[in-house]
Short mmCIF file of C-alpha atoms in Angstrom, two decimals:
data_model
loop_
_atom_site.label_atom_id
_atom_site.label_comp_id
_atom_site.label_asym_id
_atom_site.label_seq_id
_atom_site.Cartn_x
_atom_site.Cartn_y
_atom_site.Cartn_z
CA UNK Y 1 0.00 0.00 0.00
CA UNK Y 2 1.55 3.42 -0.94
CA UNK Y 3 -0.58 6.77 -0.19
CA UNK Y 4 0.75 9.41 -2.73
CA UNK Y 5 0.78 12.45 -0.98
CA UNK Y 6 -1.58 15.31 -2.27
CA UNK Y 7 0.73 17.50 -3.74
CA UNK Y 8 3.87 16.79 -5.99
CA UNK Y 9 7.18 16.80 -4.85
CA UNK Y 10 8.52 19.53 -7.57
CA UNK Y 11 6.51 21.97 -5.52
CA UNK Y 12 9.17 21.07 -2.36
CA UNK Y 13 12.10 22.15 -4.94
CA UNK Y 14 13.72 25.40 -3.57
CA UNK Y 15 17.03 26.88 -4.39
CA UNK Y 16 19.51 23.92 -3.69
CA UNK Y 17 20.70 22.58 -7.30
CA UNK Y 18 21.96 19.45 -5.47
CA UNK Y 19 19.08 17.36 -5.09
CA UNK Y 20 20.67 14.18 -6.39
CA UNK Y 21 22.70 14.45 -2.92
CA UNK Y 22 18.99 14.26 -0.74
CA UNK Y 23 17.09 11.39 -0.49
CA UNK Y 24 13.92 11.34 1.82
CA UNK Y 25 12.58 7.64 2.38
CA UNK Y 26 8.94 8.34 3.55
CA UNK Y 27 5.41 7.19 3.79
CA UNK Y 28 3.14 10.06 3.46
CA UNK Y 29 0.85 9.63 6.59
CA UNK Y 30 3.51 9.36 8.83
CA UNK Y 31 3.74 12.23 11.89
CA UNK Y 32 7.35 11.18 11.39
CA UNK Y 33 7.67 11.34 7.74
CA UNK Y 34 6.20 14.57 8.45
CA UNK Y 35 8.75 16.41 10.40
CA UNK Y 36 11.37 15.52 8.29
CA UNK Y 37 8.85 17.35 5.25
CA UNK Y 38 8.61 19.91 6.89
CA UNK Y 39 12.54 20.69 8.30
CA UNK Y 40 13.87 20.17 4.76
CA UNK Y 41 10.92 22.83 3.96
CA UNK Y 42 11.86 25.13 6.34
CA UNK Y 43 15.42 25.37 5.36
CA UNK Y 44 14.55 25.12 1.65
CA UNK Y 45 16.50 22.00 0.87
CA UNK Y 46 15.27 20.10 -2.33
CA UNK Y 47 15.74 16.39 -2.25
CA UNK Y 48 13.97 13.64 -4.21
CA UNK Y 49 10.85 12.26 -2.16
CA UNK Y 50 11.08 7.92 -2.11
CA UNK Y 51 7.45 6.69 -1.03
CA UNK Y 52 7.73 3.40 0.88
CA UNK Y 53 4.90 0.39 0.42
CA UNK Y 54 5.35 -0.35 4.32
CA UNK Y 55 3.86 -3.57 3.33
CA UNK Y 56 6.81 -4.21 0.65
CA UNK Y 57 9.87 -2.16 2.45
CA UNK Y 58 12.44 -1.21 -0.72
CA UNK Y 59 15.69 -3.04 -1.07
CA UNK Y 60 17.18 1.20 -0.42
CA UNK Y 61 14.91 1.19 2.79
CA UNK Y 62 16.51 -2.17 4.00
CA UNK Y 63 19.77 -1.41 3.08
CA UNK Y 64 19.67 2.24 4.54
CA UNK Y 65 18.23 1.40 8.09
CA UNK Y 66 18.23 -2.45 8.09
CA UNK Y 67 18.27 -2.35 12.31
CA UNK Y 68 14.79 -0.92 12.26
CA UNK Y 69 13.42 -1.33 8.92
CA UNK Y 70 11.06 2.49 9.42
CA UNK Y 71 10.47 5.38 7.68
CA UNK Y 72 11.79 8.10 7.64
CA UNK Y 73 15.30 8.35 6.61
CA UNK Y 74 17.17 10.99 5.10
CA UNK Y 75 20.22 9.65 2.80
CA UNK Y 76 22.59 12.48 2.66
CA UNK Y 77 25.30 11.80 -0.03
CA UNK Y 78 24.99 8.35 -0.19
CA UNK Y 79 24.66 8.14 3.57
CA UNK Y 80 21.54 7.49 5.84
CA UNK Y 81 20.25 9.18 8.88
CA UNK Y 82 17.39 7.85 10.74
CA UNK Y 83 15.06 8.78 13.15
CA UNK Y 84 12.66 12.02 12.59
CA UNK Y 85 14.43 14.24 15.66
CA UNK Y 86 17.96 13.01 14.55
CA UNK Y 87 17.17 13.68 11.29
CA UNK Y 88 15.74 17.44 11.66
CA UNK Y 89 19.28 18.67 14.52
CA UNK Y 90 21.09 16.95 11.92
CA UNK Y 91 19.56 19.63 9.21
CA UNK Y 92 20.02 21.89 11.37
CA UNK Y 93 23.37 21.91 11.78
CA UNK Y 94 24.19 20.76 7.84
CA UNK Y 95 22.31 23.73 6.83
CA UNK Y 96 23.32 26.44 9.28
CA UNK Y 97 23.03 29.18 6.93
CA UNK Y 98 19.70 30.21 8.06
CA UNK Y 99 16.35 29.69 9.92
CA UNK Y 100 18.01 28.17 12.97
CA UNK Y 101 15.89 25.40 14.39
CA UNK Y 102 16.88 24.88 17.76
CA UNK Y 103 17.83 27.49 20.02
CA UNK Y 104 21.49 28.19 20.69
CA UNK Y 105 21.45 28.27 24.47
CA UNK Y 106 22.12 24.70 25.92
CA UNK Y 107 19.50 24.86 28.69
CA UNK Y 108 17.05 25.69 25.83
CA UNK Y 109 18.27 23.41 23.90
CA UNK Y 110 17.53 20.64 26.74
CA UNK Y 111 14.25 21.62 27.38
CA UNK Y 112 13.26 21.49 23.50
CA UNK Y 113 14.98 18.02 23.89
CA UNK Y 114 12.92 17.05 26.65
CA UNK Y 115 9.89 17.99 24.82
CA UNK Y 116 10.08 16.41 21.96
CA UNK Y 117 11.28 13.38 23.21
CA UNK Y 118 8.18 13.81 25.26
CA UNK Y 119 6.19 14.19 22.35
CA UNK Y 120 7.63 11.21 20.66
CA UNK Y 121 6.73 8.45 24.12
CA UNK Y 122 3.99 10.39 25.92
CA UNK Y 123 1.42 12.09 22.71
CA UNK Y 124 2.13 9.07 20.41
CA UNK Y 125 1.59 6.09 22.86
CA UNK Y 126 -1.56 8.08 23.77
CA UNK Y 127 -2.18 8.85 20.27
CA UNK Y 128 -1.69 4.77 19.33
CA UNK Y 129 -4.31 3.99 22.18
CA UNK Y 130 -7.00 6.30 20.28
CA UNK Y 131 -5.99 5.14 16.88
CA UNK Y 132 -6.25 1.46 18.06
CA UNK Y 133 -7.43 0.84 21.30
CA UNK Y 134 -10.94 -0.54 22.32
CA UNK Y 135 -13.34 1.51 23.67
CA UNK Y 136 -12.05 1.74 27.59
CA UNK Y 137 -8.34 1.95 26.35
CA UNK Y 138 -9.44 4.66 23.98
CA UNK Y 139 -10.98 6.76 26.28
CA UNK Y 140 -8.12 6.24 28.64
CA UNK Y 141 -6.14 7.84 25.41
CA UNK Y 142 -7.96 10.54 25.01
CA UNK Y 143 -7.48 11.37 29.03
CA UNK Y 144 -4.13 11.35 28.65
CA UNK Y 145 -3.76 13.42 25.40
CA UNK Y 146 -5.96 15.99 27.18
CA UNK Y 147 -3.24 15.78 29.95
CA UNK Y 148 -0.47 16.20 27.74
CA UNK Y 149 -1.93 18.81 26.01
CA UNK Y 150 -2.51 20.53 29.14
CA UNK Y 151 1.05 20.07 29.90
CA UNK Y 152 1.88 21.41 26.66
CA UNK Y 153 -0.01 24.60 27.03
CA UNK Y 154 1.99 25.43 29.61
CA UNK Y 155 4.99 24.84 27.94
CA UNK Y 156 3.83 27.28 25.15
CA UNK Y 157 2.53 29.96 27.47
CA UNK Y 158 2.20 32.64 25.38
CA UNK Y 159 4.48 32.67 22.82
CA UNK Y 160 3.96 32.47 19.39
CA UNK Y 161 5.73 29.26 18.78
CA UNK Y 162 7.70 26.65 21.62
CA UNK Y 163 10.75 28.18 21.13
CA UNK Y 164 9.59 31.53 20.71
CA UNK Y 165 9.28 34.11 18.03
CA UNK Y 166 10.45 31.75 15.82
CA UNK Y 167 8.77 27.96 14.59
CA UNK Y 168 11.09 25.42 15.33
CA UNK Y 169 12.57 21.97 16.36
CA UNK Y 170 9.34 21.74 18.57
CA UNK Y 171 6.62 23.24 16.78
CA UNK Y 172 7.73 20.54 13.77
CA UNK Y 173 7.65 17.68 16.40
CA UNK Y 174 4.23 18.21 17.49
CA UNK Y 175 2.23 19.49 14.11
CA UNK Y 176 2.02 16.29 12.90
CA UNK Y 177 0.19 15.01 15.49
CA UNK Y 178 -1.98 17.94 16.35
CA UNK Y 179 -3.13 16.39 12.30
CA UNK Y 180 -4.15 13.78 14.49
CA UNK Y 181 -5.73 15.73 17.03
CA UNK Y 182 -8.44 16.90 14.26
CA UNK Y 183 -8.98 13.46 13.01
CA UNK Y 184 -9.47 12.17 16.33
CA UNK Y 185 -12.48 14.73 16.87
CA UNK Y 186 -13.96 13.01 13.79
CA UNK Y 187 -14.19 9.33 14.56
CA UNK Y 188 -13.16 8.89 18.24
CA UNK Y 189 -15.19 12.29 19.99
CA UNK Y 190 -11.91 14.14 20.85
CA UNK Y 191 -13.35 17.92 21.35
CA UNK Y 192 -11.79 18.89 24.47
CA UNK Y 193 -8.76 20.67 23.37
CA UNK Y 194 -10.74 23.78 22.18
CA UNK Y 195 -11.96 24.45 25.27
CA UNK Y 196 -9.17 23.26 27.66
CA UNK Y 197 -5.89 24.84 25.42
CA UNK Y 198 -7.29 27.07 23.54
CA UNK Y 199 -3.79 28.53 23.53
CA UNK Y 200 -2.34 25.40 22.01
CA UNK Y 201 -5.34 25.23 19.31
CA UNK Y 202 -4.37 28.57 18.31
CA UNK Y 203 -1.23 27.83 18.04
CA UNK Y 204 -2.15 24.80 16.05
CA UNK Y 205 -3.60 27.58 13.62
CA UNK Y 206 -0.88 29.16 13.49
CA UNK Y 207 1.57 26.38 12.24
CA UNK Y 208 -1.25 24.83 9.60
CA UNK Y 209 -1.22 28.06 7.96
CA UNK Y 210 2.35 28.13 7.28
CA UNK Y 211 3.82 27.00 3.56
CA UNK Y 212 5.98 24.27 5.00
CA UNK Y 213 3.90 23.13 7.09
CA UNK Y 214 0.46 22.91 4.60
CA UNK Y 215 2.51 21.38 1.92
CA UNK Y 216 4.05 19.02 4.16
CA UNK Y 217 1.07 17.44 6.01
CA UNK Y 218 -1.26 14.91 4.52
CA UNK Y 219 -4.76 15.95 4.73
CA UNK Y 220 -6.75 14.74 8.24
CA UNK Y 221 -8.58 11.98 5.57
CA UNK Y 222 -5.29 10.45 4.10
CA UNK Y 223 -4.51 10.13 7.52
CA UNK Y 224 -8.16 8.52 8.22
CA UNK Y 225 -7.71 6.32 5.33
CA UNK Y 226 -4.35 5.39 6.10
CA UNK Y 227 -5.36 4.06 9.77
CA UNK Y 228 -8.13 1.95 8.46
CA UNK Y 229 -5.72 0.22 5.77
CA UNK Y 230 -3.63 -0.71 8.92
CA UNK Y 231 -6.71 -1.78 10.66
CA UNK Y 232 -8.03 -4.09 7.69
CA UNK Y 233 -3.76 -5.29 7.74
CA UNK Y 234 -4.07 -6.23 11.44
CA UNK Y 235 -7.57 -8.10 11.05
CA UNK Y 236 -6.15 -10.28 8.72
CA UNK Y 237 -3.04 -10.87 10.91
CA UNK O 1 24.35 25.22 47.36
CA UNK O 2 25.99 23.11 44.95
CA UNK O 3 26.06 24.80 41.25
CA UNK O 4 25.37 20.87 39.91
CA UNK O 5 23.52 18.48 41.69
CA UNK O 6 22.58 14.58 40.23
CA UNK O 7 19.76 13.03 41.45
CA UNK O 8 20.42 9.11 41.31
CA UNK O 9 19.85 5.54 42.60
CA UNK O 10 22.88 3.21 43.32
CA UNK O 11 22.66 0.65 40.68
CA UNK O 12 21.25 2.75 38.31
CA UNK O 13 22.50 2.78 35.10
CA UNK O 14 21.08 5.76 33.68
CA UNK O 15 22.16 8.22 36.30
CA UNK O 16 25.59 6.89 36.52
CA UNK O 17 25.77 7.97 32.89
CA UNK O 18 25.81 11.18 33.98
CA UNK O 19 27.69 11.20 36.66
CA UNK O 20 30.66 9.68 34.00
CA UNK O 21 30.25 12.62 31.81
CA UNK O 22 30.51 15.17 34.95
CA UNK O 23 34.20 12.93 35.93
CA UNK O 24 35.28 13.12 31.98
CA UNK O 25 34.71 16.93 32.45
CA UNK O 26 36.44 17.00 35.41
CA UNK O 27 32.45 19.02 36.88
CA UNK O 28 31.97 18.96 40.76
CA UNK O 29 28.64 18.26 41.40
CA UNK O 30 26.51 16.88 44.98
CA UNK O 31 25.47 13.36 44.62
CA UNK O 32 21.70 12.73 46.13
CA UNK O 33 20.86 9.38 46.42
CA UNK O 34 16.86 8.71 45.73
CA UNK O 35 14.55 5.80 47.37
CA UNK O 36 12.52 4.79 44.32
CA UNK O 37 9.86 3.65 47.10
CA UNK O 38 9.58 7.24 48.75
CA UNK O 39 10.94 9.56 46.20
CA UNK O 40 12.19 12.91 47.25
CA UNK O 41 9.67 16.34 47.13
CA UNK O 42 13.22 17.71 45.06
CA UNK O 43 12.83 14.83 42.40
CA UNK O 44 9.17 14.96 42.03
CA UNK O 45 9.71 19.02 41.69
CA UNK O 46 12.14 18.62 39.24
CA UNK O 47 10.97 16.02 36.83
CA UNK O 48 7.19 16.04 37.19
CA UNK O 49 6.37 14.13 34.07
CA UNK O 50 8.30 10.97 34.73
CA UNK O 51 9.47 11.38 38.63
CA UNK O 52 12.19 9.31 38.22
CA UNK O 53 16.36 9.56 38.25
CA UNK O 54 18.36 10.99 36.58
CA UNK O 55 17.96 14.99 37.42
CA UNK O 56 20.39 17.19 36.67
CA UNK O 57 20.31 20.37 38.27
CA UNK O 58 22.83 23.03 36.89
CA UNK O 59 22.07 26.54 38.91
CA UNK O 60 18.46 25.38 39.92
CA UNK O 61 17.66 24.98 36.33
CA UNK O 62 16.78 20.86 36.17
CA UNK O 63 17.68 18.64 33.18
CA UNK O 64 16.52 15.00 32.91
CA UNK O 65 16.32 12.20 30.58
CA UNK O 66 19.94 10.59 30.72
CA UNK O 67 20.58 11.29 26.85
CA UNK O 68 19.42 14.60 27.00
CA UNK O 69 21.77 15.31 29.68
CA UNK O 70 24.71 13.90 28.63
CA UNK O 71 24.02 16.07 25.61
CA UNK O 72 23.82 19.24 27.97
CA UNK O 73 27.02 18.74 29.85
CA UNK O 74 29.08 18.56 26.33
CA UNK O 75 27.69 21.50 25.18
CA UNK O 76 28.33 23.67 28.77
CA UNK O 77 31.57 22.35 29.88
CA UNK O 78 33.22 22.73 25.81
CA UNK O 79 36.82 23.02 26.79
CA UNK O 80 37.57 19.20 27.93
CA UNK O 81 36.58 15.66 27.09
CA UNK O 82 34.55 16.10 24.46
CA UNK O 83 31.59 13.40 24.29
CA UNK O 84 30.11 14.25 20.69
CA UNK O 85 31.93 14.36 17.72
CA UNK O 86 31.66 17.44 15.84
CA UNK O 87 30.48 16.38 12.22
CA UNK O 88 27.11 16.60 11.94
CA UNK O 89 26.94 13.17 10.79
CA UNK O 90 28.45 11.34 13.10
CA UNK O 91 26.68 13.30 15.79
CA UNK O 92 23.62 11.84 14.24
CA UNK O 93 25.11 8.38 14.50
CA UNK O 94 25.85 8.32 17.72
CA UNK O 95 22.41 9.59 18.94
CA UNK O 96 20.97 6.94 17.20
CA UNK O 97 23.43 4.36 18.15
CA UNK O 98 22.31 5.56 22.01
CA UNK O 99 18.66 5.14 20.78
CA UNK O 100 19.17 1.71 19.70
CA UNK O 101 20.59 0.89 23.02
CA UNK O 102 18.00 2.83 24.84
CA UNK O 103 15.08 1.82 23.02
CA UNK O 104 15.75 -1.97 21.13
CA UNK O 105 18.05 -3.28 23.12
CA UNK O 106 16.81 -2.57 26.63
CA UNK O 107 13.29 -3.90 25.24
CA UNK O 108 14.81 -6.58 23.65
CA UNK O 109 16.69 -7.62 27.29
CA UNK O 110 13.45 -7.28 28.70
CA UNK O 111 11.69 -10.15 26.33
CA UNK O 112 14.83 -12.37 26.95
CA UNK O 113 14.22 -11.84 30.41
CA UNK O 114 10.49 -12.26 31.06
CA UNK O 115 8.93 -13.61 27.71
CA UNK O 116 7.53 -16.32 27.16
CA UNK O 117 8.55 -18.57 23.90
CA UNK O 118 8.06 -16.94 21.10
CA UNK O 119 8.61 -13.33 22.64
CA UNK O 120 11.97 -14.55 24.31
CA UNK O 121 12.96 -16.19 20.87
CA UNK O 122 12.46 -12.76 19.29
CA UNK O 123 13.99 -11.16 22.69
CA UNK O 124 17.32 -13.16 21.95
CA UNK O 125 17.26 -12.41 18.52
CA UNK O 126 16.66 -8.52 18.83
CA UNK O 127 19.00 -8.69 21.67
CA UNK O 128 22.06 -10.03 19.23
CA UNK O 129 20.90 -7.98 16.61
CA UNK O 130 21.76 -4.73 18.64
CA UNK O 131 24.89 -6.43 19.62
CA UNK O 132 25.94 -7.00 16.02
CA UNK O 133 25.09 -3.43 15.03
CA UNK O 134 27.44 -2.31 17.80
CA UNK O 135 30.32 -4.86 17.13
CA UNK O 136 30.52 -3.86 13.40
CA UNK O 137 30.15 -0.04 14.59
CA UNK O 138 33.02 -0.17 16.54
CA UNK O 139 35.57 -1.26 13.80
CA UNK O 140 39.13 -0.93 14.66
CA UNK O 141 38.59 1.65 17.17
CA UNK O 142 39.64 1.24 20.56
CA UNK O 143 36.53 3.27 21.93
CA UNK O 144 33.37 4.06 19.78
CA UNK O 145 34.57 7.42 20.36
CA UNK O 146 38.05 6.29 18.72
CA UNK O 147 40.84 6.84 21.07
CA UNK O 148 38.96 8.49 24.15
CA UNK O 149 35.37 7.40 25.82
CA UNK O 150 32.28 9.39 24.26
CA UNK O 151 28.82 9.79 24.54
CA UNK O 152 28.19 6.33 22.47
CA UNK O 153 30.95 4.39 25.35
CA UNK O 154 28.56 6.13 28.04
CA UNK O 155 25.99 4.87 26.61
CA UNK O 156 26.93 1.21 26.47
CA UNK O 157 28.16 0.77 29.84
CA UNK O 158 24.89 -0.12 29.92
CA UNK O 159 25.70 -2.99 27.71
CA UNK O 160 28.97 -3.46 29.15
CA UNK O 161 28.48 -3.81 32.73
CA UNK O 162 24.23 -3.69 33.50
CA UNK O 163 23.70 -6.55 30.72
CA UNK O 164 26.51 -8.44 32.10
CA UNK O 165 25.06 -8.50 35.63
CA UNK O 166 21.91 -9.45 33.94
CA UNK O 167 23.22 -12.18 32.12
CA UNK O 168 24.74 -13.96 34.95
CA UNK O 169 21.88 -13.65 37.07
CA UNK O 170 19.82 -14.93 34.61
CA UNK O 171 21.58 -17.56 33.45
CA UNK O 172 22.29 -16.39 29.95
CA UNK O 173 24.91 -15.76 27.85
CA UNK O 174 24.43 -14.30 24.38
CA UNK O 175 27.03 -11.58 24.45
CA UNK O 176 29.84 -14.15 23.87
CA UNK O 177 33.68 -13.00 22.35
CA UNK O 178 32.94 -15.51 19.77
CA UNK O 179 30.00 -14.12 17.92
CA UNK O 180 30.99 -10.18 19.28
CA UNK O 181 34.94 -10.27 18.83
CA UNK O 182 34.89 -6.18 18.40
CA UNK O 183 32.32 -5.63 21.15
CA UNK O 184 33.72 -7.87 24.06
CA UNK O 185 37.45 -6.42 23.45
CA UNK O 186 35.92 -2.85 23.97
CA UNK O 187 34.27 -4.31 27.43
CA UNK O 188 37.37 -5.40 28.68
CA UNK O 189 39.24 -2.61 27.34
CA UNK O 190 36.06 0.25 28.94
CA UNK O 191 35.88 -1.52 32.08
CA UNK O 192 39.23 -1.95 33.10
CA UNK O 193 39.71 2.24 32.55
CA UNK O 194 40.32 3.66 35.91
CA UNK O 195 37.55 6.53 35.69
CA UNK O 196 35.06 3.64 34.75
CA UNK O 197 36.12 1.53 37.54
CA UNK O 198 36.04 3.98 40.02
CA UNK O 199 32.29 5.09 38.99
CA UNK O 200 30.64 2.63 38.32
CA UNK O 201 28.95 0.13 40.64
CA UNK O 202 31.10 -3.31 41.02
CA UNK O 203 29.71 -5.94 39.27
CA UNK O 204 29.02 -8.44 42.21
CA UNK O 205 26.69 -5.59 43.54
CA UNK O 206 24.42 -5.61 40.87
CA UNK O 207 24.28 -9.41 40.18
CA UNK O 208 22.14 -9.98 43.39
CA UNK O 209 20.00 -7.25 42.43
CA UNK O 210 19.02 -8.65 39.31
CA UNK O 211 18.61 -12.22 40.49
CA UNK O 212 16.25 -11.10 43.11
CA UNK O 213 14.34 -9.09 40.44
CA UNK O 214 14.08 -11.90 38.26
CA UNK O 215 13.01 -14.39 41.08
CA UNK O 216 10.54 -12.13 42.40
CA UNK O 217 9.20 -11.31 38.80
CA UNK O 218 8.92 -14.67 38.35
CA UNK O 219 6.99 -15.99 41.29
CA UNK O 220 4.60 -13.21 40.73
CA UNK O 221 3.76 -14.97 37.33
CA UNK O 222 3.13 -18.25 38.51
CA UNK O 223 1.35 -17.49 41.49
#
């Protein structure tokens, strides 16, 4: 199964003429897949896009990350880099010639860190509970994403953006699954956040309206669609 | 008040990780020992979200997750032992070397440990998978941070001297010098360095930890 994303990839292309040196290996509903969309966005990188069947992983994939066989990697001159957060600080410091990602400060840099390594346990095992749980451990999701979100919130305060003024290492981290948040209100009665952050729903806003982020995300139904192809995959074992 | 304080446990692996970095750096810091059964007001303060070791706490400002803070102290204290290296790309290798060992391997152990046949076939397997990854990283290098210990050797103590302990009081052994040549040279090599020796927990201490872990684990299950 391969879910072509909505837009083309030329529309990525920005002023780097070496895209034969960036590879993205990426399945187009993935939060993770995401980030890594949106980081090359931000810093204007253009790289070919490789869409993985996760059902028939490439021979590149396999070769590029055969330890855990996922999506997404970034293959930088021949050579790969996995993980989403890995992959976005190592952007950052490749392409240091603008847009800064993470903050400079190392005690800022730690607490960015912290959060998005607190994104990537605490929102998606929550997140994984709502997708696939049954109805108790679903609601026992949504609790918790309401908690996080809370937490989150307070993180943000009220700044424009998690690290700031500026949209950053954070802000990437968690758009893709504030995608999720929306689909969530659809099929599994997730409403709360509106009224409990609204600070975090306007921030939310904020970061859907920007051009790497709207190009980067897959709409809230690819996403839909996408979790019921792995829920007909898992039925059949 | 101490400028750096480290909030640990005595066996614990993760927290001694820091506390390696701080003695690489040549950092003074206070040492507070935690009772995971009645955890401090201070730890709970400082790390709300997970209330557990390690802390950091550099000028009241608290740090945690272990890999986060290793990360921290290399980029404060610059001037000696560095941990990272500086190209971008092996910077990215080594976080995700940590990962693996974080994340695969210490889930992995856990299968081998309390799965039940097929899950502590695919524990083993994992398990040596990691180990491979790790043998062929290391190369001809005497350290995975080539000459001197870095942030990957911190890392694996974990593997080193915690999976070791495990092992034995398990009753396993799948982290042999035949099938990890590269890996089980660095362990002898890592452990016998003084700094290591005198920071990390002796072996024989952490052996009868585990087994009574494991035994207690394991009458829980069958009763």
């Amino acid at each position: 199964m391969t879910l072509a994303p909505q837009k083309e990839p030329e529309s990525l292309s920005f002023k780097n003429n070496m895209a034969e040196e960036v590879v993205l290996l990426d399945y187009w509903p993935s939060p993770f897949g995401t980030r890594a969309r949106i980081a090359l966005a931000e810093k204007g990188i253009s790289f070919i896009h490789k869409f993985e069947d996760l059902s028939n992983k490439s021979h590149l994939l396999m070769k590029m990350n055969p330890v855990q066989q996922r999506v997404p990697v970034l293959v930088h001159k021949g050579k790969p880099v996995c993980e989403s957060d890995i992959i976005i600080q190592y952007i950052d410091e490749v392409w240091n010639h603008s847009f800064p990602l993470l903050p400079s400060e190392p005690y800022q840099r730690a607490k960015a860190r912290f959060l998005v390594d607190f994104i990537n346990k605490k929102v998606h095992e929550s997140s994984v509970k709502v997708w696939m749980g049954a109805k108790e451990e679903q609601e026992n999701g949504k609790k918790e994403l309401l908690e996080w979100s809370k937490f989150l919130e307070g993180e943000l305060g009220d700044k424009l953006y998690f690290g700031g003024d500026v949209f950053g290492f954070v802000d990437i981290a968690l758009v893709p699954f504030y995608n999720w948040f929306i689909v969530f209100k659809t099929f599994a009665n997730f409403n709360i956040i509106e009224t409990e952050c609204p600070k975090l729903v306007m921030w939310g806003d904020r970061c859907l309206n920007r051009d790497s982020v709207s190009k980067s995300l897959p709409t809230t139904d690819q996403v839909y669609q996408a979790y019921l192809e792995f829920k007909r995959g898992w039925a059949h074992g | 008040m101490a400028e750096v304080k480290v909030y640990g446990i005595f066996a614990g692996p993760f927290n001694r990780r820091v506390e390696l970095a701080l003695k690489l750096k040549g950092v003074e810091y206070e040492y507070i020992e935690e009772d995971r059964s009645n955890k401090s007001a201070e730890l709970v303060k400082y790390n709300p979200i997970y209330k557990q070791v390690p802390v950091l706490v550099h000028n009241g400002k608290p740090i945690c997750e272990s890999l986060i803070i290793l990360e921290y102290i290399d980029e404060t204290w610059q001037a000696i032992a560095p941990l990272l290296p500086k190209d971008p790309y092996q910077r990215a290798m080594a976080h995700f070397l940590a990962r693996l060992i974080d994340e695969k391997f210490v889930m992995a152990k856990y299968k081998v440990c309390y799965g039940k046949g097929e899950e502590k076939e695919k524990g083993r397997g994992e398990t040596c998978e990691v180990l491979k990854y790790l043998d062929n990283e290391l190369q001809d290098k005497i350290f995975f941070g080539g000459d001197n210990i870095g942030f990957v050797d911190i890392v694996a103590s974990y593997v080193a001297l915690w999976f070791g302990a495990i092992q034995e009081a398990i009753g396993v052994e799948l982290l042999t010098k035949q099938k990890f040549p590269k890996l089980s040279k660095w362990i002898d090599e890592f452990l016998s360095c003084r700094i290591i020796m005198e920071n990390l927990p002796p072996r024989e201490t952490l052996v009868p930890l585990y087994k009574a872990q494991f035994e207690a684990a394991t009458q829980k299950a069958s009763s």
